CSV table of C-alpha atoms and ligand atoms in Angstrom, one decimal:
chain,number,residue,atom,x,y,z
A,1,UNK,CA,-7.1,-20.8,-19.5
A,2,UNK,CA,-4.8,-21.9,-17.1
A,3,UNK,CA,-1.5,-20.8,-16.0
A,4,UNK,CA,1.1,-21.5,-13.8
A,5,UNK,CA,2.2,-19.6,-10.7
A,6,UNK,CA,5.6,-20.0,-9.8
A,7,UNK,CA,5.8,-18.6,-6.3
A,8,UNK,CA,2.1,-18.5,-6.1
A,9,UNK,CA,1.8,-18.6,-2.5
A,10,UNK,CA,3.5,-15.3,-2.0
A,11,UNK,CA,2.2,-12.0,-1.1
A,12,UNK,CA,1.8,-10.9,-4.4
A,13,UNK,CA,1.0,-14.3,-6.1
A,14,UNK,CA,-2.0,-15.8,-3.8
A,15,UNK,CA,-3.6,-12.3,-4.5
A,16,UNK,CA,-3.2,-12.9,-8.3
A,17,UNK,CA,-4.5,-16.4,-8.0
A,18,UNK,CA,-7.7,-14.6,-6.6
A,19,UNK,CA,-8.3,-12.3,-9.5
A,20,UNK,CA,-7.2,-15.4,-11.9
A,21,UNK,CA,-9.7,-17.1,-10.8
A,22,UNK,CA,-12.4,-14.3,-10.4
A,23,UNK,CA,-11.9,-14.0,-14.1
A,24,UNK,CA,-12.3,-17.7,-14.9
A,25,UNK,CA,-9.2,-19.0,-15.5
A,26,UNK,CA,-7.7,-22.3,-13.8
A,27,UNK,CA,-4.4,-21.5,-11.5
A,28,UNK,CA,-1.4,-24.3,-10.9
A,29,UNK,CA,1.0,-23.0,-8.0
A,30,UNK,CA,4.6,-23.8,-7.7
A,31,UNK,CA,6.4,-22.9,-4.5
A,32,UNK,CA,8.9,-24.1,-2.1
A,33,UNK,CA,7.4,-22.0,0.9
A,34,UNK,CA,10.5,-20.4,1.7
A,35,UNK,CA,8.5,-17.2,1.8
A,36,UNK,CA,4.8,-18.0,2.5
A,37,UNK,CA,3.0,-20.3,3.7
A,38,UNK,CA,0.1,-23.1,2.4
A,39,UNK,CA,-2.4,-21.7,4.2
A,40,UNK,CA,-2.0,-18.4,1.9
A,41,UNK,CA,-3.7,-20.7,-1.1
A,42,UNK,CA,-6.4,-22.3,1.5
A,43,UNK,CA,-7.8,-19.0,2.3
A,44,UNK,CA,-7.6,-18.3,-1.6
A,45,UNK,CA,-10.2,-21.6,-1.9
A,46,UNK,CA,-12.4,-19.9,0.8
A,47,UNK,CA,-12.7,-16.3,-0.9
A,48,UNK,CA,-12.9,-17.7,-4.3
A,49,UNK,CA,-14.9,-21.1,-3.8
A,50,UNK,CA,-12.4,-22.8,-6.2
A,51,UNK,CA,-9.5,-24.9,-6.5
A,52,UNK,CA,-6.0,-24.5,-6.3
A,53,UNK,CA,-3.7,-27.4,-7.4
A,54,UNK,CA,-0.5,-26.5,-5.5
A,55,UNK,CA,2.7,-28.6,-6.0
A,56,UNK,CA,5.8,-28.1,-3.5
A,57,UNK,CA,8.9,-27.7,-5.1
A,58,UNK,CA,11.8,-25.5,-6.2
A,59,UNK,CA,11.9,-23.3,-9.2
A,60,UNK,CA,15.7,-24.1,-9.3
A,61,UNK,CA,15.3,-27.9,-9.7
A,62,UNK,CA,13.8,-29.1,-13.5
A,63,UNK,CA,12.5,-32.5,-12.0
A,64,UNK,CA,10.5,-29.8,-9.7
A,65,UNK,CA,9.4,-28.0,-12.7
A,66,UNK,CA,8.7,-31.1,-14.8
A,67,UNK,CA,6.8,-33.1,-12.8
A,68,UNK,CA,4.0,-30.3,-13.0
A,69,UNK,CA,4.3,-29.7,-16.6
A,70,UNK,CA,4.0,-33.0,-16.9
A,71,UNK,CA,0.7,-33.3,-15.1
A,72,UNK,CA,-1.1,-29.7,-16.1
A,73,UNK,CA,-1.9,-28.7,-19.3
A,74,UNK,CA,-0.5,-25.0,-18.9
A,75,UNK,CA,-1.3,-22.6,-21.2
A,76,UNK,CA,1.7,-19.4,-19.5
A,77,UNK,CA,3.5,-18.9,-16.8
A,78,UNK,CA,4.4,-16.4,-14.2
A,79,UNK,CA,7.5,-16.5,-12.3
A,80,UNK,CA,7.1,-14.7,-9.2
A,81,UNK,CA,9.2,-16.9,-7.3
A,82,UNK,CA,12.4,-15.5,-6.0
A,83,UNK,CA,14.0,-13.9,-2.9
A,84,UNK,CA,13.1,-10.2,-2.6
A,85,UNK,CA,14.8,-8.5,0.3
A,86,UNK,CA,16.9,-5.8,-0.8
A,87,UNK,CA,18.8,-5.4,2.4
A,88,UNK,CA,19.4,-9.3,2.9
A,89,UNK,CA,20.5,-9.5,-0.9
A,90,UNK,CA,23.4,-7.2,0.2
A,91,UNK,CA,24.8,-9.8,2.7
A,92,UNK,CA,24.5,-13.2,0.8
A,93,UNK,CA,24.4,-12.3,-2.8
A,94,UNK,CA,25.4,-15.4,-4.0
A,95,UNK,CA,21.8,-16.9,-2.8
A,96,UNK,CA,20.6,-14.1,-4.4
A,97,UNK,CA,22.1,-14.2,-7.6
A,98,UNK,CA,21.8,-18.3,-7.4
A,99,UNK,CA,18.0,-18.3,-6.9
A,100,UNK,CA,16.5,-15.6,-8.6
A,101,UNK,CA,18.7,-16.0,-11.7
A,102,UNK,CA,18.5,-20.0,-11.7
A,103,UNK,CA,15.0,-20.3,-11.3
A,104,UNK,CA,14.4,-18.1,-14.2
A,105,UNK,CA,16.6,-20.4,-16.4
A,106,UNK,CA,15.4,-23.9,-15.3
A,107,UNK,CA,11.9,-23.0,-15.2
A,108,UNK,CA,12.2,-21.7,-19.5
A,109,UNK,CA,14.3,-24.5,-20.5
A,110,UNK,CA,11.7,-27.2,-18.7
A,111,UNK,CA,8.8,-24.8,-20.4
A,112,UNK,CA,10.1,-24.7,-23.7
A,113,UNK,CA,10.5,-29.0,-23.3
A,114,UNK,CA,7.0,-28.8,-22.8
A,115,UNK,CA,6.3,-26.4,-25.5
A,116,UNK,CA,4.6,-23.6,-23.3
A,117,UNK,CA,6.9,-20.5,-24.6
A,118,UNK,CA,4.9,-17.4,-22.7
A,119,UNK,CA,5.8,-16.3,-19.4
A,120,UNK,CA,5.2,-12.9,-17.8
A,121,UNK,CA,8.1,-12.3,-15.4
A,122,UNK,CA,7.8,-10.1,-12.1
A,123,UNK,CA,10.2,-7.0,-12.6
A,124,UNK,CA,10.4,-3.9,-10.5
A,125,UNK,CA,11.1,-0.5,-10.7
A,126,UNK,CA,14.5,-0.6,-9.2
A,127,UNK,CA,15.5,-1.6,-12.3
A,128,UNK,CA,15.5,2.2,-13.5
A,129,UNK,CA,18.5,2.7,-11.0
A,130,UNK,CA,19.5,6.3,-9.6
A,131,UNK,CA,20.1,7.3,-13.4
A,132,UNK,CA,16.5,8.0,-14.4
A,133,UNK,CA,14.4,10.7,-13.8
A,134,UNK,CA,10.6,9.5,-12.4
A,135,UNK,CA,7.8,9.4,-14.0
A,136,UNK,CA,10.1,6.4,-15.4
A,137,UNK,CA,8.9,5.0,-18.7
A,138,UNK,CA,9.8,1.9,-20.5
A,139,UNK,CA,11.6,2.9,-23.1
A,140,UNK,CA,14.0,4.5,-20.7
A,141,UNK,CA,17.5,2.6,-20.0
A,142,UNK,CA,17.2,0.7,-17.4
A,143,UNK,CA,20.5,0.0,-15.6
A,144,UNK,CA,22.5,1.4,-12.5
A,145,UNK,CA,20.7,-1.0,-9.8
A,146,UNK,CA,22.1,-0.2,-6.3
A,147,UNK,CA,22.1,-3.9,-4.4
A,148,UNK,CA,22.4,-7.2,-6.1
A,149,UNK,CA,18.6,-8.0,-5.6
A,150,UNK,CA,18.1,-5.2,-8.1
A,151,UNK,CA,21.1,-6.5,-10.6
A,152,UNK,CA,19.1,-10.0,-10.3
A,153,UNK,CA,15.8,-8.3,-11.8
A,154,UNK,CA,17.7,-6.4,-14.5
A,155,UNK,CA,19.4,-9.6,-15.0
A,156,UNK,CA,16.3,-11.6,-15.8
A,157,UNK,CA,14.9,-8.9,-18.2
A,158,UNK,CA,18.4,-9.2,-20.3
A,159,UNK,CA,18.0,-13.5,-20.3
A,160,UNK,CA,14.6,-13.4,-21.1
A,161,UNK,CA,15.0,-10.6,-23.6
A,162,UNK,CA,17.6,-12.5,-25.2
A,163,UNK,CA,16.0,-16.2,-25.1
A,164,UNK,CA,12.8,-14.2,-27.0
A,165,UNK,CA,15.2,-12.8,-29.7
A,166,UNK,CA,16.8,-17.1,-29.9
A,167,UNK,CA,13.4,-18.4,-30.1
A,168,UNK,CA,10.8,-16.0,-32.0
A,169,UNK,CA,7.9,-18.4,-30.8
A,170,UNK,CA,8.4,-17.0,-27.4
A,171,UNK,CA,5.8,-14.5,-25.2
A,172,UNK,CA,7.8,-12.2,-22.9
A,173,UNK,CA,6.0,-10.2,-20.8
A,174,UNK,CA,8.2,-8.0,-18.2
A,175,UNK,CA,6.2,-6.8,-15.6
A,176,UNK,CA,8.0,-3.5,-13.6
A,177,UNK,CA,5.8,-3.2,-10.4
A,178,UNK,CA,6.0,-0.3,-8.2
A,179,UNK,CA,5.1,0.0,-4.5
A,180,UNK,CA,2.9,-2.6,-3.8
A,181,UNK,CA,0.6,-2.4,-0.3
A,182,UNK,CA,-2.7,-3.7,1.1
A,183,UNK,CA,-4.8,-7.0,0.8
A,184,UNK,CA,-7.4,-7.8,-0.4
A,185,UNK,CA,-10.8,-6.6,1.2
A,186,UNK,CA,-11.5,-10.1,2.6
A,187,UNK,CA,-8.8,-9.5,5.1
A,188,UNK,CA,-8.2,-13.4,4.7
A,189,UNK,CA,-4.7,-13.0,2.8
A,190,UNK,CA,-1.9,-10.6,2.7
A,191,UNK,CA,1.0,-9.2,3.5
A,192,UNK,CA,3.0,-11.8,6.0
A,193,UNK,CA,7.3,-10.5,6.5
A,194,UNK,CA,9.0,-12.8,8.1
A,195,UNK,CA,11.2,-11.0,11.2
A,196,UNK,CA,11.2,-7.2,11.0
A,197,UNK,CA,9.7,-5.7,8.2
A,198,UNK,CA,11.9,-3.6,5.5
A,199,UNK,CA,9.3,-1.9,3.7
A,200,UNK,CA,7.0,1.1,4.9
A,201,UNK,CA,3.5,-0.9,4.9
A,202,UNK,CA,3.7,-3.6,7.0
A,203,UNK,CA,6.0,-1.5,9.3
A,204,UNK,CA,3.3,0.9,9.7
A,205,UNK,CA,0.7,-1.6,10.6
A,206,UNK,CA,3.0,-3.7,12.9
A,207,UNK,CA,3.7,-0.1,14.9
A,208,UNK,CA,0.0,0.3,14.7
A,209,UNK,CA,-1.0,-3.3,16.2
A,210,UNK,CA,1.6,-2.9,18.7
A,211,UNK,CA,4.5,-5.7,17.4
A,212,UNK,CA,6.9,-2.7,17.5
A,213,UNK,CA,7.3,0.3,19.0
A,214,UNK,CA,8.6,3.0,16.8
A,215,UNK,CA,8.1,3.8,12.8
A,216,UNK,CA,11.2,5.4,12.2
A,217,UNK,CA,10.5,8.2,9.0
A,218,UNK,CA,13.8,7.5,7.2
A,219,UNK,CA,15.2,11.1,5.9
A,220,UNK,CA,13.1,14.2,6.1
A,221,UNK,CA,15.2,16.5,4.1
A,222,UNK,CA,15.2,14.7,0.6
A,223,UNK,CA,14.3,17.1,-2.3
A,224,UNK,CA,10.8,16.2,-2.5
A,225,UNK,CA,7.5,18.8,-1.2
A,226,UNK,CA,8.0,17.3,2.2
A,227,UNK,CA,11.1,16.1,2.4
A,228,UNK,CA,10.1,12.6,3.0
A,229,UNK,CA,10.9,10.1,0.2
A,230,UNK,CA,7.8,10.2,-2.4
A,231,UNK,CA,6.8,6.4,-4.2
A,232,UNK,CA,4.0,5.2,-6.1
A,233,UNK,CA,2.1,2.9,-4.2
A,234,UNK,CA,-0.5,0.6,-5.6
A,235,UNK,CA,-3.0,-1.7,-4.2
A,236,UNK,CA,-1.6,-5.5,-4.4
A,237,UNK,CA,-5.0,-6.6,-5.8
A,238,UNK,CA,-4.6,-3.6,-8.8
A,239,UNK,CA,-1.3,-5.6,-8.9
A,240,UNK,CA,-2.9,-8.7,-9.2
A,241,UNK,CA,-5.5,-8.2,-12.1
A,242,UNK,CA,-2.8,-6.6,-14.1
A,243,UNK,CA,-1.4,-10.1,-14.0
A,244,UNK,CA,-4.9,-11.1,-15.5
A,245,UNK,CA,-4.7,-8.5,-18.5
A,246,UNK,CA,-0.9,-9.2,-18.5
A,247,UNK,CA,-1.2,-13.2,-19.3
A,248,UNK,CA,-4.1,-12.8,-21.6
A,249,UNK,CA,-2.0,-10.3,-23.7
A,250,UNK,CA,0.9,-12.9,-23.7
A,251,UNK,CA,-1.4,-15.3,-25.1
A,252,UNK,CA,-2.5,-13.4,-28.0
A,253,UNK,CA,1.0,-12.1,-28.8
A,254,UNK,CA,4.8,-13.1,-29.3
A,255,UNK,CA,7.5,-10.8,-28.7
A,256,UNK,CA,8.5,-8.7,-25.7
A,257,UNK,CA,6.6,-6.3,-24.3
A,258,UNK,CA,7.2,-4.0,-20.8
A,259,UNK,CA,4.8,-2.6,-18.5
A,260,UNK,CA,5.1,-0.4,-15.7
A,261,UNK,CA,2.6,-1.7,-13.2
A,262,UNK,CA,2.0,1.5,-11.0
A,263,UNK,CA,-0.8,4.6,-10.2
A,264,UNK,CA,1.9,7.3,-11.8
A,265,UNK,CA,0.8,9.1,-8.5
A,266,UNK,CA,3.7,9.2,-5.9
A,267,UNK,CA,3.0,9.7,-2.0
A,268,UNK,CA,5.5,11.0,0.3
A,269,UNK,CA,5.9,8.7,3.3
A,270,UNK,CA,4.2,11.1,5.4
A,271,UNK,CA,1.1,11.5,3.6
A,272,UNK,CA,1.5,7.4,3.8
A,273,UNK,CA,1.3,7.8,7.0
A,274,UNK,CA,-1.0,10.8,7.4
A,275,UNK,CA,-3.6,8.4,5.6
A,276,UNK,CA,-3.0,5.5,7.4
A,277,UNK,CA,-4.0,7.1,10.5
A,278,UNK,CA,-7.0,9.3,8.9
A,279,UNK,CA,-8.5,5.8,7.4
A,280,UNK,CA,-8.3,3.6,10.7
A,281,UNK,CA,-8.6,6.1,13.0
A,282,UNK,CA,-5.8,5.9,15.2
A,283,UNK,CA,-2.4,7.9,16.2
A,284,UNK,CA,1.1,5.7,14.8
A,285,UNK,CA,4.1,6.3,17.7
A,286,UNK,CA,7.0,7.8,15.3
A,287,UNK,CA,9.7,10.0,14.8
A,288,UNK,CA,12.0,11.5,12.6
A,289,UNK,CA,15.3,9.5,11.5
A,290,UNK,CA,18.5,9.8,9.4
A,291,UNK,CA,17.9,8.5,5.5
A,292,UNK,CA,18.4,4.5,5.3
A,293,UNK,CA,20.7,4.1,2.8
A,294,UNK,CA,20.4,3.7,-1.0
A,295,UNK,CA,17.0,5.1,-1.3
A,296,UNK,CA,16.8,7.3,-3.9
A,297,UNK,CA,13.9,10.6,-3.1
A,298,UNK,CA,11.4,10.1,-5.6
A,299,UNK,CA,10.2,6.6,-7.5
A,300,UNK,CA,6.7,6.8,-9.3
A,301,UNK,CA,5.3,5.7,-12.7
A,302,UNK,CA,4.5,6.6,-16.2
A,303,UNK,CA,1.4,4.3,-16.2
A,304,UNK,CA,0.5,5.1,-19.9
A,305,UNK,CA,1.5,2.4,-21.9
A,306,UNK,CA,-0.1,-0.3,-19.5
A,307,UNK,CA,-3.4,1.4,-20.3
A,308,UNK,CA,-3.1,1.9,-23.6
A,309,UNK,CA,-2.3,-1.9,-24.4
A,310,UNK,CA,-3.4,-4.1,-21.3
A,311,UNK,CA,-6.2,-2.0,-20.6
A,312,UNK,CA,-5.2,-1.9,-17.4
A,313,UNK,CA,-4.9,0.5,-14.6
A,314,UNK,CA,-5.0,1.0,-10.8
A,315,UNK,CA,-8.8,1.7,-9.5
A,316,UNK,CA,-7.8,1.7,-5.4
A,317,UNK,CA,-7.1,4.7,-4.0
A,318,UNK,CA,-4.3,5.1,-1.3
A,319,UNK,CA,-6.9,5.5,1.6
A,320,UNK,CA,-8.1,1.7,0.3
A,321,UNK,CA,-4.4,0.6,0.8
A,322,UNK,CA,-4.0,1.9,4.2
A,323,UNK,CA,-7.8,0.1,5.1
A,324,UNK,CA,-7.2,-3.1,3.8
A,325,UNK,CA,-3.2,-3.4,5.3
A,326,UNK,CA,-4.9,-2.7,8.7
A,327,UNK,CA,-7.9,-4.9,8.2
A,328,UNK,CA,-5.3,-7.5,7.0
A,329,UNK,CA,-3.5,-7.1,10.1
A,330,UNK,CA,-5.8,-6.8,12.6
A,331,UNK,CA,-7.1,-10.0,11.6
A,332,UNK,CA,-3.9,-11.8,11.2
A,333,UNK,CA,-1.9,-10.3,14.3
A,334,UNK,CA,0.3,-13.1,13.6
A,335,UNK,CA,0.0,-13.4,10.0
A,336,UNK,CA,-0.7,-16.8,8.4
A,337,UNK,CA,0.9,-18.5,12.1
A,338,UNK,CA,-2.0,-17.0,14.0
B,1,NAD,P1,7.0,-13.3,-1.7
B,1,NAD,O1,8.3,-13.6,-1.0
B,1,NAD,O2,5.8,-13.1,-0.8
B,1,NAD,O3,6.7,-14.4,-2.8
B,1,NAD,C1,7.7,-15.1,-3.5
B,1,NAD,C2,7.3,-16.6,-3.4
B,1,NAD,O4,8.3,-17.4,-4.1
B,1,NAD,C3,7.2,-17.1,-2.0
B,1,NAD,O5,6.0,-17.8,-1.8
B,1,NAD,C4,8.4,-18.1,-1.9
B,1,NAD,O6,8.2,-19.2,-1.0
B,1,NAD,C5,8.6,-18.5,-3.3
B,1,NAD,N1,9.9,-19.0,-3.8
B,1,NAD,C6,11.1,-18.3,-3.6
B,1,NAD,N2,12.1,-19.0,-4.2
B,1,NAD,C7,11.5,-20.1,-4.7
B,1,NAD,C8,12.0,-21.2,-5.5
B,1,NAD,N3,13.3,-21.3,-5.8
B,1,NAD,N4,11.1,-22.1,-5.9
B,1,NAD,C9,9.8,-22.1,-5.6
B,1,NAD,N5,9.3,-21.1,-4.9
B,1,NAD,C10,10.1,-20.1,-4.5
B,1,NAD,O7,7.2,-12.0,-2.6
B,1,NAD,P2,6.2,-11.1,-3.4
B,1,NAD,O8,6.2,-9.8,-2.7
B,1,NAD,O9,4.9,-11.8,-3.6
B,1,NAD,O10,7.0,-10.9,-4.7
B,1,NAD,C11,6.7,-11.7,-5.9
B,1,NAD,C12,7.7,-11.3,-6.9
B,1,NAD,O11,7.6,-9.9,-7.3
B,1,NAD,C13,9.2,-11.5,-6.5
B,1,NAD,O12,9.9,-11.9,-7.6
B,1,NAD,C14,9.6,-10.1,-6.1
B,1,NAD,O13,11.0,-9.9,-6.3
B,1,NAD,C15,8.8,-9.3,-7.2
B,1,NAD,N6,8.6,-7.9,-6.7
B,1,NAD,C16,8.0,-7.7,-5.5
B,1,NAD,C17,7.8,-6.4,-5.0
B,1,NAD,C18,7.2,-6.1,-3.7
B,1,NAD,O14,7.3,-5.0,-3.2
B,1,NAD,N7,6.6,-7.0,-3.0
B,1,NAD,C19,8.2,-5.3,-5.8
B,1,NAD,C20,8.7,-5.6,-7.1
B,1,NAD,C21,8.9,-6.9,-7.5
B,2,UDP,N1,10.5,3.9,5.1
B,2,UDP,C1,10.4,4.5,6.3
B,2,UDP,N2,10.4,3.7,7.5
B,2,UDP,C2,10.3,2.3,7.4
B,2,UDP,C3,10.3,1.7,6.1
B,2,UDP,C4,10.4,2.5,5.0
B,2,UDP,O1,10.5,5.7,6.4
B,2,UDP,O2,10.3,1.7,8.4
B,2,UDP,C5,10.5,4.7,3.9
B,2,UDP,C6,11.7,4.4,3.0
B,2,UDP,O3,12.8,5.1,3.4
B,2,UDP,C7,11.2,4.8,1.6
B,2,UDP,C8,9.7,4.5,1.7
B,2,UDP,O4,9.4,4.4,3.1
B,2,UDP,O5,11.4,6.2,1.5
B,2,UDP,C9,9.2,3.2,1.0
B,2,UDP,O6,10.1,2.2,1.5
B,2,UDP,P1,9.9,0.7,1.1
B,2,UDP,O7,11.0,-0.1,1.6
B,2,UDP,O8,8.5,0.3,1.4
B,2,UDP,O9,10.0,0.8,-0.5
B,2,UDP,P2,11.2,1.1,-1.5
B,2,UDP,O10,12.1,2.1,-0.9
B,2,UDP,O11,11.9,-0.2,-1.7
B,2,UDP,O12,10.6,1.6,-2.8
């Protein structure tokens, strides 16, 4: 089959078009490179050996959207683009709000023009808010977000919820990924923040190669074993071939379905840590520092129902994660700019 990838060129997009394309299908990219780069999809033609037809444009824009429909015989969709910075999203929430929410809405009305009514959307855990106790399952009420990156994911699920219940001929997939970390084992793609990174990962591994100095632990007196905040990390190529199982099942079925993508396991940022060092061998410079605010102590999945219906579920343990981030990094000191 072949699908399109709105914001395939992105972390967690170019490593989906890899496992797409392991598995057969065809993969059509949409991106404006706001967040990635081109060369994220070249690399994906050298592990893979295959094409990527890539067309620049924005998500927001239906003459964007329509002149690939109009070329590619698409079979579903997954809208990954969008602005994902939690932090950032708490200064200009209007662009916020303006891209992730528009882009959802342009990009169903120009597929349901074209007749191609399945799309698997990228959710997130956040939307569980501070109200729910982890493991967090889907049936739970979802809600309570804590920045306005997290209101824009909660408000996606409610449009495209609603647009499924208008239009019973539509597939509605929400996907709620937790933590995800690594690169795939090539070490050709990954992981590339622009500026200073905000999440633990890439932190780590830019402390490690020496871009900065300090990995500040943020809170060591949070009601968890250790005190440090506990998440459930998952390898980004796990990620990616739930997308696989995720697309085929919105192909076969019309409705709305949710699925935690996630281990169910939760680490505590310093056994994150602990690991990192253990698998690659070295010593991280870092110290203990006051909470950052809004993160809540514990975040980790009920993985079940992803199992029980995709099939699906994580293989790659968290010593593979803290391998393939550093092999990723070493190789890319400067990302996709090196
Ligand atoms: P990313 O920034 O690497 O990828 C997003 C891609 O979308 C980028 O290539 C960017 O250039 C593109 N894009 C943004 N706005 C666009 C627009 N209007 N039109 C066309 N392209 C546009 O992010 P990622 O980590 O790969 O995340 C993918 C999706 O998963 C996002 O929606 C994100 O919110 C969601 N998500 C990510 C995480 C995570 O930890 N990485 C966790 C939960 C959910
Ligand atoms: N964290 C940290 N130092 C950093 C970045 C993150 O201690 O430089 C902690 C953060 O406080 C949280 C965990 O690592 O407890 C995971 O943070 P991340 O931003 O990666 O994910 P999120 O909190 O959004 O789930």
């Amino acid at each position: 089959m072949r699908f399109l990838l709105t914001g395939g060129a992105g972390f967690i997009g170019s490593h989906t078009c890899v496992a797409l394309l392991s598995a057969g299908h065809d993969v059509v990219v949409l991106d404006n490179y706001s967040n990635s780069s081109p060369e994220a999809l070249r690399r994906v033609e050298r592990i893979t050996g295959k094409k990527v037809k890539a067309y620049e444009g924005d998500c927001c824009k239906a003459q964007d959207v329509n002149r690939v429909l109009e070329n590619e015989k698409i079979d579903a969709a997954v809208h990954f683009a969008g602005f994902k910075a939690v932090g950032e999203s708490v200064h200009i929430p209007l662009n916020y709000y303006e891209n992730n929410i528009n882009s959802t809405i342009t990009l169903c009305r120009c597929l349901s023009a074209h007749g191609v009514k399945r799309i698997v959307f990228s959710s997130s855990a956040t939307v569980y808010g501070a109200d729910n106790q982890p493991p967090y399952k889907e049936d739970m009420r979802v809600g309570g977000c804590t920045n306005p990156y997290g209101w824009t994911k909660y408000m996606n699920e409610v449009i495209l919820r609603d647009l499924q219940v208008s239009d019973p001929e539509w597939s509605v997939v929400l996907l709620r990924y937790f933590n995800p970390v690594g690169a795939h084992e090539s070490g050709l793609i990954g992981e590339d923040p622009s500026g200073i990174p905000n999440n633990l990962m890439p932190f780590i591994c830019q402390t490690a190669a020496g871009v900065r100095d300090m990995l500040h632990i943020f809170g060591n007196d949070y009601p968890t074993p250790d005190g440090t905040c506990v998440r459930d990390y998952l390898h980004v190529m796990d990620l990616a071939e739930g997308h696989v199982k995720a697309l085929e099942y919105a192909v076969e079925h019309q409705g709305t379905e949710v699925f935690n993508l996630g281990t169910g396991e939760g680490y505590s940022v310093y056994q994150v840590v602990n690991a990192f060092e253990r698998v690659n061998g070295l010593t991280l410079n870092k110290e203990d520092a006051p909470r950052r605010e809004g993160d809540l102590p514990e975040s980790f999945a009920d993985a079940g129902k992803a199992e029980k219906i995709l099939g699906w579920k994580a293989r790659r343990s968290l010593e593979d994660m803290c391998r393939d981030a550093w092999h990723w990094q070493k190789m890319n000191p400067r990302g996709y700019h090196g």
